[in-house]
Tab-separated table of C-alpha atoms in Angstrom:
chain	number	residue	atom	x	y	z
T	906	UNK	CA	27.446	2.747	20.495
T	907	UNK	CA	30.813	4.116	21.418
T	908	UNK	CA	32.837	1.527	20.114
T	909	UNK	CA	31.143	1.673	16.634
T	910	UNK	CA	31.626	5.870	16.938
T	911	UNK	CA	35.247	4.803	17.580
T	912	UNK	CA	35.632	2.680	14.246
T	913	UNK	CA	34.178	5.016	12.193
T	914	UNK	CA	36.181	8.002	13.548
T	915	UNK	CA	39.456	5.966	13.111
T	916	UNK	CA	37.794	5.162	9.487
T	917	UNK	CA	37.582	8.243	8.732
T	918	UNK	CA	41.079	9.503	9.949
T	919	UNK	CA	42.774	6.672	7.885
T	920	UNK	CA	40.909	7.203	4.620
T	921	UNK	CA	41.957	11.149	5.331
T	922	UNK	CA	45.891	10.209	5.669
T	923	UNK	CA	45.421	8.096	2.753
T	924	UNK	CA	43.996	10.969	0.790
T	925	UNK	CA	46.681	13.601	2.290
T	926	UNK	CA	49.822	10.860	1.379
T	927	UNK	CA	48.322	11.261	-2.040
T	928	UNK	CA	48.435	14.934	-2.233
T	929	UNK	CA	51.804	15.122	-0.454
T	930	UNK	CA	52.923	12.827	-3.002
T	931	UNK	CA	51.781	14.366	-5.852
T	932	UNK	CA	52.593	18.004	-4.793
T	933	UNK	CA	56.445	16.044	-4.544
T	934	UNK	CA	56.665	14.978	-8.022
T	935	UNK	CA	54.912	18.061	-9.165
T	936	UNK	CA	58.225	20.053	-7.828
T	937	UNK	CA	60.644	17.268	-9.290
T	938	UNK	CA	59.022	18.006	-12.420
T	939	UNK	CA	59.383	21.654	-12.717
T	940	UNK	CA	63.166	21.134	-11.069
T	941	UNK	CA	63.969	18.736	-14.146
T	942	UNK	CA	62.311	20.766	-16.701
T	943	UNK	CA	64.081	24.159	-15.261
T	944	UNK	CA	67.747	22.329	-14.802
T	945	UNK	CA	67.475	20.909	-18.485
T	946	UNK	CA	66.713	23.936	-20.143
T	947	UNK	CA	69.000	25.499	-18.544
T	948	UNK	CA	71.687	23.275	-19.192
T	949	UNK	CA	70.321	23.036	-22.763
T	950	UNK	CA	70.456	27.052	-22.975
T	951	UNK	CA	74.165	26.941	-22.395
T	952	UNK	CA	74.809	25.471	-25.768
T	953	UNK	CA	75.906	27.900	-28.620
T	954	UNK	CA	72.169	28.581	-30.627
T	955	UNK	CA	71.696	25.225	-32.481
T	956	UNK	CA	68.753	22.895	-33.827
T	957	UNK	CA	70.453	20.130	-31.090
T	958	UNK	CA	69.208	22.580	-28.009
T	959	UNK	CA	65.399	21.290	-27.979
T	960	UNK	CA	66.615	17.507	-28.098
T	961	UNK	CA	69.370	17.688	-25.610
T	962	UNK	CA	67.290	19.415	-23.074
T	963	UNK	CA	64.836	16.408	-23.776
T	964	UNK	CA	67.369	13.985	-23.154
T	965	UNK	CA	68.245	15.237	-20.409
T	966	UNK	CA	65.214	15.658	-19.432
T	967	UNK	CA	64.209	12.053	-20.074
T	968	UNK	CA	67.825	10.648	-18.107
T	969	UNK	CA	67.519	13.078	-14.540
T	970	UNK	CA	63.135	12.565	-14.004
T	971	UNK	CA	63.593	8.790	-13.012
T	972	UNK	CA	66.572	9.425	-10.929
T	973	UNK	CA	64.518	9.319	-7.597
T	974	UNK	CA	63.023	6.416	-7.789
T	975	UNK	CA	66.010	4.470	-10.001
T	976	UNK	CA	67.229	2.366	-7.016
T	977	UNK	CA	63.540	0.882	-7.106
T	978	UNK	CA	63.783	0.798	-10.876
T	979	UNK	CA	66.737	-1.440	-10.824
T	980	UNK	CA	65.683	-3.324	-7.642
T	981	UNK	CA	62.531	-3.996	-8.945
T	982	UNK	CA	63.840	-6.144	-11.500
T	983	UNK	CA	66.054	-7.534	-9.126
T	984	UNK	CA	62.662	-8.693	-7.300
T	985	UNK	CA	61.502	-10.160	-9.800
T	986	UNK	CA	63.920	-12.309	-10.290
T	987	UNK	CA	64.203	-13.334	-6.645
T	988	UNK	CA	60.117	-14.066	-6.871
T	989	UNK	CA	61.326	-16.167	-9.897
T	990	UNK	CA	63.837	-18.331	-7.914
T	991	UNK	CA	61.926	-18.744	-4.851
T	992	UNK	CA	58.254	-19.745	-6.290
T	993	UNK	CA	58.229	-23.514	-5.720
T	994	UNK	CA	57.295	-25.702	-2.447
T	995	UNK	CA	59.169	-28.391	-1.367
T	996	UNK	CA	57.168	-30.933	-0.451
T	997	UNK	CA	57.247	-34.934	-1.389
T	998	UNK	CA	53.476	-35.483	-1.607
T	999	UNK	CA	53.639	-39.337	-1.512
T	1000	UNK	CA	55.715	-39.330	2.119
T	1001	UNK	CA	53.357	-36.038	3.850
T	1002	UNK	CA	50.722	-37.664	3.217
T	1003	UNK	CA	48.939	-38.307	6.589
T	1004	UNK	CA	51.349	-36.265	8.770
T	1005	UNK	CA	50.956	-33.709	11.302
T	1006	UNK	CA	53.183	-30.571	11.021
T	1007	UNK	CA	53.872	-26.843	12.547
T	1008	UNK	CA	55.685	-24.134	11.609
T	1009	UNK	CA	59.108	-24.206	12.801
T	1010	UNK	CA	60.528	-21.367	13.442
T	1011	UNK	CA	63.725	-19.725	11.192
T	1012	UNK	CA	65.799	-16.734	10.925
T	1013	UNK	CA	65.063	-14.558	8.094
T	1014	UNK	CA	67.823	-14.119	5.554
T	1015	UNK	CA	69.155	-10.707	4.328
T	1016	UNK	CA	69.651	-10.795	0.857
T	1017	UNK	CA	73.041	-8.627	0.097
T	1018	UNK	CA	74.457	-6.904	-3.143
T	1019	UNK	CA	71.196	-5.605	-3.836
T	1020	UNK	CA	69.699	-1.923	-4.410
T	1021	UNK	CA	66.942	-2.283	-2.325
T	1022	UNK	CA	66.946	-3.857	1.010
T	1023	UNK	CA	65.407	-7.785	0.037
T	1024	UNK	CA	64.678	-10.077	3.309
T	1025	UNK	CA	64.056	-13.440	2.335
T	1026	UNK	CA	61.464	-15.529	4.796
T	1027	UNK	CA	62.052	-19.543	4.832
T	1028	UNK	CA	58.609	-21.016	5.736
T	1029	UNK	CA	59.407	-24.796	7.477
T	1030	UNK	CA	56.770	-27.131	8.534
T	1031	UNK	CA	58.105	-30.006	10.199
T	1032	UNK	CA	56.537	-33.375	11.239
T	1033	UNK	CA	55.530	-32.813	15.032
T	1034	UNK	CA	57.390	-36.023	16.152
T	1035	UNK	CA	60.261	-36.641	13.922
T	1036	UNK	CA	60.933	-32.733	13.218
T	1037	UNK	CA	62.200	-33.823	9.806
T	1038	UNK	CA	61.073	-30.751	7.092
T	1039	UNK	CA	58.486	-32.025	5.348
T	1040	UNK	CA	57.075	-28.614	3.215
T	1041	UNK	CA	59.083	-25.399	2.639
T	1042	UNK	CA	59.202	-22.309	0.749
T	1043	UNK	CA	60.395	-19.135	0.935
T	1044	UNK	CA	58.681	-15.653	0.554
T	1045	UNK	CA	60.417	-12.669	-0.136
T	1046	UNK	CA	60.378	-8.951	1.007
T	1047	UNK	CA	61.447	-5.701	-0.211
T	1048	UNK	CA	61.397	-2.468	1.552
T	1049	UNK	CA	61.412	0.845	-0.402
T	1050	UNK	CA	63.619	2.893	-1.923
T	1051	UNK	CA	65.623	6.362	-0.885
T	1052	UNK	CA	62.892	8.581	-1.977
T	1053	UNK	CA	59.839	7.030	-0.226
T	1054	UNK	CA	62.187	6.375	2.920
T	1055	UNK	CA	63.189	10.407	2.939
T	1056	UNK	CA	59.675	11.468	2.663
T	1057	UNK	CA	58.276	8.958	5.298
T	1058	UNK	CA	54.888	8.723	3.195
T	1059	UNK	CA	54.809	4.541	3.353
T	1060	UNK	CA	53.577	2.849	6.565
T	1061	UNK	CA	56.233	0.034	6.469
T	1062	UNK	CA	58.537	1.552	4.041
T	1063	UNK	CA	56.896	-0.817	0.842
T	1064	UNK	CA	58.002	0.377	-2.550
T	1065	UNK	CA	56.687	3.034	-4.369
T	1066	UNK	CA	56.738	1.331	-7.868
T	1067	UNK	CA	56.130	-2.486	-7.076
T	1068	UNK	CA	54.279	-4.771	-4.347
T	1069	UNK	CA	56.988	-5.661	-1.777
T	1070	UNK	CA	56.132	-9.025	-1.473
T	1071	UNK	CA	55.571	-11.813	-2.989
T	1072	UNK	CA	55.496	-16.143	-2.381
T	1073	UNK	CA	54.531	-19.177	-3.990
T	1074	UNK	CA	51.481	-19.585	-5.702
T	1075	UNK	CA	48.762	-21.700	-3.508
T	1076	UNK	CA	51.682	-21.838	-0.463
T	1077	UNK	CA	50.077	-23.492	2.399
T	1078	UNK	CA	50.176	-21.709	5.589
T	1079	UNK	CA	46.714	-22.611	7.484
T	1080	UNK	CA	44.987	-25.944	7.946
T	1081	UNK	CA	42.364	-25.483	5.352
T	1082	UNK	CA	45.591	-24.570	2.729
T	1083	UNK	CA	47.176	-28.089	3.819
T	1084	UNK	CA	44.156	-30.267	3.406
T	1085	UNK	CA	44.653	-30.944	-0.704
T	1086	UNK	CA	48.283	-32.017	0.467
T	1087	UNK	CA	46.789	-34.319	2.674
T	1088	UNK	CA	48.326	-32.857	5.609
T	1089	UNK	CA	47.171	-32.237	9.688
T	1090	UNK	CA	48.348	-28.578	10.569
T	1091	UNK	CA	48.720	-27.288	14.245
T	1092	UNK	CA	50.032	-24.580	15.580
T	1093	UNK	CA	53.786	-25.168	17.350
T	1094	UNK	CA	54.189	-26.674	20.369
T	1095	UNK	CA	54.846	-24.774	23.651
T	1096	UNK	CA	57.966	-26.549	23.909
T	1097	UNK	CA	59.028	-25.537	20.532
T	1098	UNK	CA	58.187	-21.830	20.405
T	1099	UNK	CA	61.463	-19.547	20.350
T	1100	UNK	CA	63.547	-23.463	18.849
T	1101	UNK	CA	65.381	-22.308	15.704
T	1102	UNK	CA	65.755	-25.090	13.204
């Protein structure tokens, strides 16, 4: 009885941060709203009285309310196109057939020259005897921009405007997801555990 009182209670809790990260959120943007709206009629209003006042302050308006989240913006589409270059597996399907593979275990891969901080992931299962790589991918990270970082409302830093993750479609990762490869999956050897390949 008291460990079901305990789940619900931390249930309860979580839905109740949930629900306050929503309100803290949108009482943010609310104020980034009404700062934008203020600083572009105000800007507008310094312009000698002419028809062009109502669309410059809209302009403005329009360029400074994205500027918060613009790193995310930008590396969102950079994302993308990462998830774009690393959606294949590797794998020769005529030679795995039949073999018995782990998960070898690789450093992850900071991507650089990026707006957003990107980790790349390389997934390598080798054959248990030969260690030669016999399926790989990669997945791909991204952590979040300035804004969600500053006001520490994301559990993990993820992005505001986009999933932070993504992989291959139908990447194997389990025994049941190697079986239509034809492949035996086990979990590493003692021996190998902490072996960088």
């Amino acid at each position: 009885m008291d460990k079901a009182l305990s789940v619900s209670v931390s249930n309860y809790l979580n839905s109740r941060k949930q629900s306050m990260t929503g309100i803290y959120l949108l009482f943010v943007a609310v104020i980034w709203l009404a700062f934008v709206g203020w600083l572009s009629k105000t800007i507008a209003g310094k312009l000698s009285k002419t028809t062009w006042r109502r669309p410059i302050a809209m302009v403005i308006f329009v360029a400074l309310l994205p500027l918060p989240l613009i790193d995310e913006i930008i590396g969102g589409r950079q994302f993308e196109q990462l998830c774009k270059d690393n959606s294949t597996i590797q794998v020769d399907r005529v030679t795995a057939v039949g073999r018995t593979v782990y998960l070898a275990q690789t450093p992850d891969v900071e991507i650089k020259g990026t707006w957003l901080r990107f980790v790349l992931k390389p997934w390598r299962f080798v054959d248990v005897t030969t260690g030669e790589s016999i399926v790989s991918y990669n997945t791909v990270m991204a952590s979040g921009g300035r804004f969600i970082r500053s006001v520490g409302i994301s559990e993990g830093g993820v992005p505001l405007t986009f999933k932070g993750w993504c992989d291959p479609k139908d990447a194997p990762a389990s025994v049941q997801t190697f079986k239509p490869f034809g492949i035996n999956y086990i979990e590493p050897p003692i021996a190998k555990i902490g072996e960088v390949k």
